[in-house]
């Protein structure tokens, strides 16, 4: 199973790289195809990002349900093939509407994280699930770090170069998958596709009806909204509070991404083996709560930089939560579960930036009654405490 594991991890990494690869060139590209000012480009950039996340929200359960019915292999391969074509289209796009269509299709194809996680659930023994979900998180973290770096380097060759690079990577992954990816859905675990169940809301209801799952879904959602405070306001917060340059901000985000990948790829295995998923989640959320509290009132940039590896320790929560929910879900619904989690994560990517940036603006605007750039971290801490309390009261069953 080593080659299939490599293929699935590579697919998740490419999905994550696709998010960040185009970020460095997007302002220049939008001005190039649309004209106008940087301010108008920023508005279109927000539209493109939101459409990408919205498609992940809608299509996460659809692809998860399709993989339960027709198999993980076909869903992953078709998504990679379409993803490669989509990058080619964006590389030659001459209008903002074609770019928008490209990001919509890209959001759909990037929703395969649910199918990749379902594959991991298929091939993992119960005690291995947290560690293998952690490998997926590590692959996503590596891709999230590499994407902007590679995109920035390739931008020297023009605004279209990152798209051509992404198309080549997707094509390479597709051809690897054709030869090494087995099918893990059997006749015993196959479940007929239902369009009604593939609806994000109906999928959520179906999974929430499983014993003990509903509170864990809330915990997962609140955790995702809280943790997204970092990409949502970090650049603004560190500029306002510490006067950091763009290079310093990029370095700090890179350190966080590497720390997260190390925790989810390495630390999660011994943590769950010695502590179990439940205690691992408790420690992880406690680390996050303390980190949010410290960042809320921190005024020293060096201490903030040193604190980053500690904040990354909280990254054990996501794979451990996935493992708990996976063990409480029948084999025939693993794809549906992972599709629901993908939707909840995508929804948090829509809600959290709006919430956190609004909070930041309120507490740093001229004439504000209370100047507190770290206010969004306080809000994230409150949401995390609510999720932490719900988790302590939860008692998930095993399927």
Coordinates of C-alpha atoms in Angstrom, one line a residue, residues 40-323:
X40 CA -10.6 46.7 -7.5
X41 CA -8.3 43.7 -8.0
X42 CA -8.6 43.0 -4.3
X43 CA -12.4 42.9 -4.6
X44 CA -12.2 40.4 -7.5
X45 CA -9.6 38.5 -5.5
X46 CA -12.1 38.1 -2.7
X47 CA -14.8 36.9 -5.1
X48 CA -12.4 34.3 -6.6
X49 CA -11.4 33.0 -3.1
X50 CA -15.0 32.9 -1.8
X51 CA -16.2 31.0 -5.0
X52 CA -13.4 28.5 -4.5
X53 CA -14.4 27.8 -0.8
X54 CA -18.1 27.8 -1.7
X55 CA -17.6 25.1 -4.3
X56 CA -15.7 23.0 -1.7
X57 CA -18.6 23.4 0.7
X58 CA -21.2 22.3 -1.9
X59 CA -19.2 19.5 -3.6
X60 CA -17.4 18.0 -0.6
X61 CA -20.4 15.8 0.3
X62 CA -21.2 15.1 -3.4
X63 CA -17.7 13.7 -4.1
X64 CA -17.7 11.9 -0.8
X65 CA -21.0 10.2 -1.6
X66 CA -19.9 9.4 -5.2
X67 CA -16.8 7.7 -3.8
X68 CA -19.0 5.6 -1.5
X69 CA -21.0 4.5 -4.5
X70 CA -18.5 4.2 -7.3
X71 CA -15.1 4.0 -5.5
X72 CA -12.3 6.2 -4.4
X73 CA -10.1 5.5 -7.4
X74 CA -12.4 6.9 -10.1
X75 CA -13.3 10.0 -8.2
X76 CA -9.7 10.9 -7.5
X77 CA -8.5 10.2 -11.0
X78 CA -11.3 12.1 -12.7
X79 CA -10.8 15.1 -10.4
X80 CA -7.1 15.2 -11.1
X81 CA -7.7 15.0 -14.9
X82 CA -10.2 17.9 -14.8
X83 CA -7.9 19.9 -12.4
X84 CA -5.1 19.7 -14.9
X85 CA -7.4 20.9 -17.7
X86 CA -8.7 23.7 -15.5
X87 CA -5.1 25.0 -14.8
X88 CA -4.5 25.0 -18.6
X89 CA -7.6 27.1 -19.1
X90 CA -6.6 29.6 -16.4
X91 CA -3.1 29.8 -17.9
X92 CA -4.6 31.1 -21.2
X93 CA -7.6 33.0 -19.7
X94 CA -8.1 36.4 -21.2
X95 CA -11.1 37.6 -19.1
X96 CA -12.0 37.8 -15.5
X97 CA -15.1 35.7 -16.1
X98 CA -12.9 32.8 -17.4
X99 CA -10.7 33.1 -14.3
X100 CA -13.8 33.0 -12.1
X101 CA -15.0 29.9 -14.0
X102 CA -11.6 28.4 -13.5
X103 CA -11.7 29.0 -9.7
X104 CA -15.2 27.5 -9.5
X105 CA -14.0 24.3 -11.2
X106 CA -10.9 24.4 -9.2
X107 CA -12.9 24.5 -5.9
X108 CA -14.9 21.4 -7.1
X109 CA -11.8 19.4 -8.0
X110 CA -10.1 20.4 -4.8
X111 CA -13.0 18.9 -2.8
X112 CA -11.4 15.5 -3.2
X113 CA -9.9 15.8 0.3
X114 CA -13.0 14.0 1.5
X115 CA -12.3 11.1 -0.9
X116 CA -8.6 11.0 0.1
X117 CA -9.6 10.8 3.8
X118 CA -12.2 8.1 3.0
X119 CA -9.4 6.1 1.3
X120 CA -7.3 6.4 4.5
X121 CA -10.2 5.3 6.6
X122 CA -10.7 2.3 4.3
X123 CA -7.1 1.0 4.6
X124 CA -6.5 1.9 8.2
X125 CA -7.0 -0.2 11.3
X126 CA -8.9 1.6 14.1
X127 CA -5.8 2.5 16.1
X128 CA -4.0 3.7 12.9
X129 CA -6.7 6.2 11.7
X130 CA -5.5 9.3 13.7
X131 CA -1.9 8.8 12.5
X132 CA -2.9 8.4 8.9
X133 CA -5.3 11.3 9.0
X134 CA -2.3 13.2 10.4
X135 CA -0.3 12.3 7.3
X136 CA -3.0 13.9 5.2
X137 CA -2.9 17.0 7.3
X138 CA 0.9 17.0 7.0
X139 CA 0.7 16.7 3.2
X140 CA -1.8 19.6 3.2
X141 CA 0.5 21.7 5.4
X142 CA 3.5 21.0 3.1
X143 CA 1.5 22.0 0.1
X144 CA 0.2 25.1 1.8
X145 CA 3.8 26.2 2.5
X146 CA 5.2 25.2 -0.9
X147 CA 2.4 26.8 -2.9
X148 CA 3.0 30.5 -2.2
X149 CA 6.8 29.9 -2.3
X150 CA 6.8 28.2 -5.7
X151 CA 4.2 30.7 -7.0
X152 CA 6.4 33.6 -6.0
X153 CA 9.5 32.1 -7.6
X154 CA 7.7 31.3 -10.8
X155 CA 6.1 34.8 -11.0
X156 CA 9.5 36.0 -12.4
X157 CA 8.5 34.1 -15.6
X158 CA 5.1 35.8 -15.9
X159 CA 1.7 35.7 -14.3
X160 CA 0.8 32.5 -16.2
X161 CA 3.8 30.4 -15.2
X162 CA 2.3 29.1 -11.8
X163 CA -0.8 27.8 -13.7
X164 CA 1.4 25.8 -16.2
X165 CA 3.4 24.4 -13.2
X166 CA 0.2 23.3 -11.5
X167 CA -1.1 21.7 -14.6
X168 CA 2.1 19.7 -15.0
X169 CA 1.9 18.6 -11.3
X170 CA -1.7 17.5 -11.6
X171 CA -1.0 15.6 -14.8
X172 CA 1.9 13.8 -13.2
X173 CA -0.2 12.8 -10.2
X174 CA -3.0 11.6 -12.5
X175 CA -0.6 9.3 -14.4
X176 CA 0.9 8.0 -11.2
X177 CA -2.6 7.2 -9.9
X178 CA -3.6 5.3 -13.1
X179 CA -0.9 2.8 -12.4
X180 CA -0.8 2.6 -8.6
X181 CA -4.2 3.4 -7.2
X182 CA -6.3 0.4 -6.2
X183 CA -10.0 0.4 -5.4
X184 CA -10.8 0.1 -1.7
X185 CA -14.6 0.2 -1.9
X186 CA -15.9 -3.4 -2.0
X187 CA -19.4 -4.7 -2.7
X188 CA -19.9 -5.2 1.0
X189 CA -19.2 -1.5 1.8
X190 CA -20.6 0.1 -1.4
X191 CA -23.6 2.4 -0.9
X192 CA -25.9 3.5 -3.7
X193 CA -25.5 7.2 -4.7
X194 CA -28.4 9.4 -3.6
X195 CA -28.6 13.0 -4.8
X196 CA -30.7 13.8 -1.8
X197 CA -28.0 12.6 0.6
X198 CA -25.3 14.3 -1.5
X199 CA -26.8 17.7 -0.6
X200 CA -24.5 19.3 2.1
X201 CA -27.4 19.9 4.5
X202 CA -28.9 16.4 4.1
X203 CA -25.5 14.8 4.3
X204 CA -24.9 16.7 7.5
X205 CA -28.2 15.5 8.9
X206 CA -27.5 11.9 8.0
X207 CA -24.1 11.9 9.7
X208 CA -25.3 13.9 12.7
X209 CA -27.9 11.2 13.3
X210 CA -25.2 8.7 14.1
X211 CA -24.8 8.1 17.9
X212 CA -22.5 10.6 19.5
X213 CA -21.4 12.3 16.2
X214 CA -23.5 15.6 16.4
X215 CA -21.4 17.3 19.2
X216 CA -18.2 16.3 17.5
X217 CA -19.3 18.0 14.3
X218 CA -19.9 21.2 16.3
X219 CA -16.5 20.8 17.9
X220 CA -14.8 20.3 14.5
X221 CA -16.6 23.4 13.0
X222 CA -15.8 25.7 16.0
X223 CA -12.2 24.5 16.0
X224 CA -11.9 25.2 12.2
X225 CA -13.4 28.7 12.5
X226 CA -11.1 29.5 15.5
X227 CA -7.9 28.2 13.9
X228 CA -8.5 30.1 10.7
X229 CA -7.8 33.3 12.6
X230 CA -4.2 32.8 11.6
X231 CA -4.4 33.0 7.8
X232 CA -7.3 35.5 8.1
X233 CA -5.6 38.3 10.1
X234 CA -2.0 37.3 10.7
X235 CA -0.5 39.6 8.0
X236 CA -2.6 42.5 9.2
X237 CA -2.0 41.8 12.9
X238 CA 1.8 41.5 12.7
X239 CA 2.0 44.6 10.5
X240 CA 0.0 46.7 12.9
X241 CA 1.4 45.3 16.2
X242 CA 5.0 44.5 15.3
X243 CA 5.7 46.5 12.1
X244 CA 6.7 43.3 10.3
X245 CA 7.7 43.4 6.6
X246 CA 6.1 41.1 4.0
X247 CA 9.2 38.9 4.0
X248 CA 9.0 38.5 7.8
X249 CA 5.3 37.7 7.6
X250 CA 6.0 35.1 4.9
X251 CA 8.7 33.6 7.0
X252 CA 6.5 33.3 10.1
X253 CA 3.7 31.7 8.1
X254 CA 6.2 29.2 6.7
X255 CA 7.4 28.4 10.2
X256 CA 3.8 27.7 11.2
X257 CA 3.1 25.6 8.2
X258 CA 6.2 23.5 8.7
X259 CA 5.4 23.1 12.4
X260 CA 1.9 22.0 11.6
X261 CA 3.1 19.5 9.1
X262 CA 5.7 18.1 11.6
X263 CA 3.0 17.8 14.3
X264 CA 0.4 16.1 12.0
X265 CA 3.0 13.9 10.2
X266 CA 5.1 12.9 13.2
X267 CA 3.8 13.8 16.7
X268 CA 0.2 12.6 16.2
X269 CA 1.2 8.9 16.0
X270 CA 3.0 8.7 19.4
X271 CA 0.5 11.1 21.0
X272 CA -2.6 9.0 20.1
X273 CA -0.7 5.7 20.9
X274 CA 0.2 6.8 24.4
X275 CA -2.7 9.2 25.3
X276 CA -5.5 8.1 23.0
X277 CA -7.5 10.3 20.7
X278 CA -9.6 11.9 23.4
X279 CA -6.8 13.0 25.7
X280 CA -4.8 14.2 22.6
X281 CA -7.7 16.4 21.6
X282 CA -8.0 17.8 25.1
X283 CA -4.3 18.7 25.2
X284 CA -4.3 20.2 21.7
X285 CA -7.3 22.4 22.3
X286 CA -5.8 23.5 25.6
X287 CA -2.6 24.6 23.8
X288 CA -4.7 26.6 21.3
X289 CA -6.6 28.4 24.1
X290 CA -3.4 29.4 25.8
X291 CA -1.8 30.5 22.5
X292 CA -4.8 32.7 21.6
X293 CA -4.8 34.3 25.0
X294 CA -1.0 35.1 24.8
X295 CA -1.3 36.5 21.2
X296 CA -4.2 38.7 22.2
X297 CA -2.0 40.9 24.4
X298 CA 1.5 40.3 23.0
X299 CA 3.5 43.3 22.0
X300 CA 6.9 41.7 21.3
X301 CA 7.5 40.4 17.8
X302 CA 10.4 38.1 18.8
X303 CA 8.2 36.4 21.4
X304 CA 5.5 36.0 18.9
X305 CA 7.9 34.3 16.5
X306 CA 9.2 31.9 19.2
X307 CA 5.6 31.1 20.2
X308 CA 4.7 29.9 16.7
X309 CA 6.1 26.3 17.2
X310 CA 4.0 26.1 20.4
X311 CA 0.8 27.1 18.6
X312 CA 1.5 24.4 16.0
X313 CA 1.1 21.8 18.7
X314 CA -2.6 22.3 18.6
X315 CA -2.6 20.8 15.1
X316 CA -3.0 17.3 16.6
X317 CA -6.7 18.1 17.1
X318 CA -8.0 17.7 13.5
X319 CA -6.6 14.2 12.8
X320 CA -7.6 13.0 16.2
X321 CA -11.1 14.3 15.8
X322 CA -11.4 12.7 12.4
X323 CA -10.3 9.4 13.8

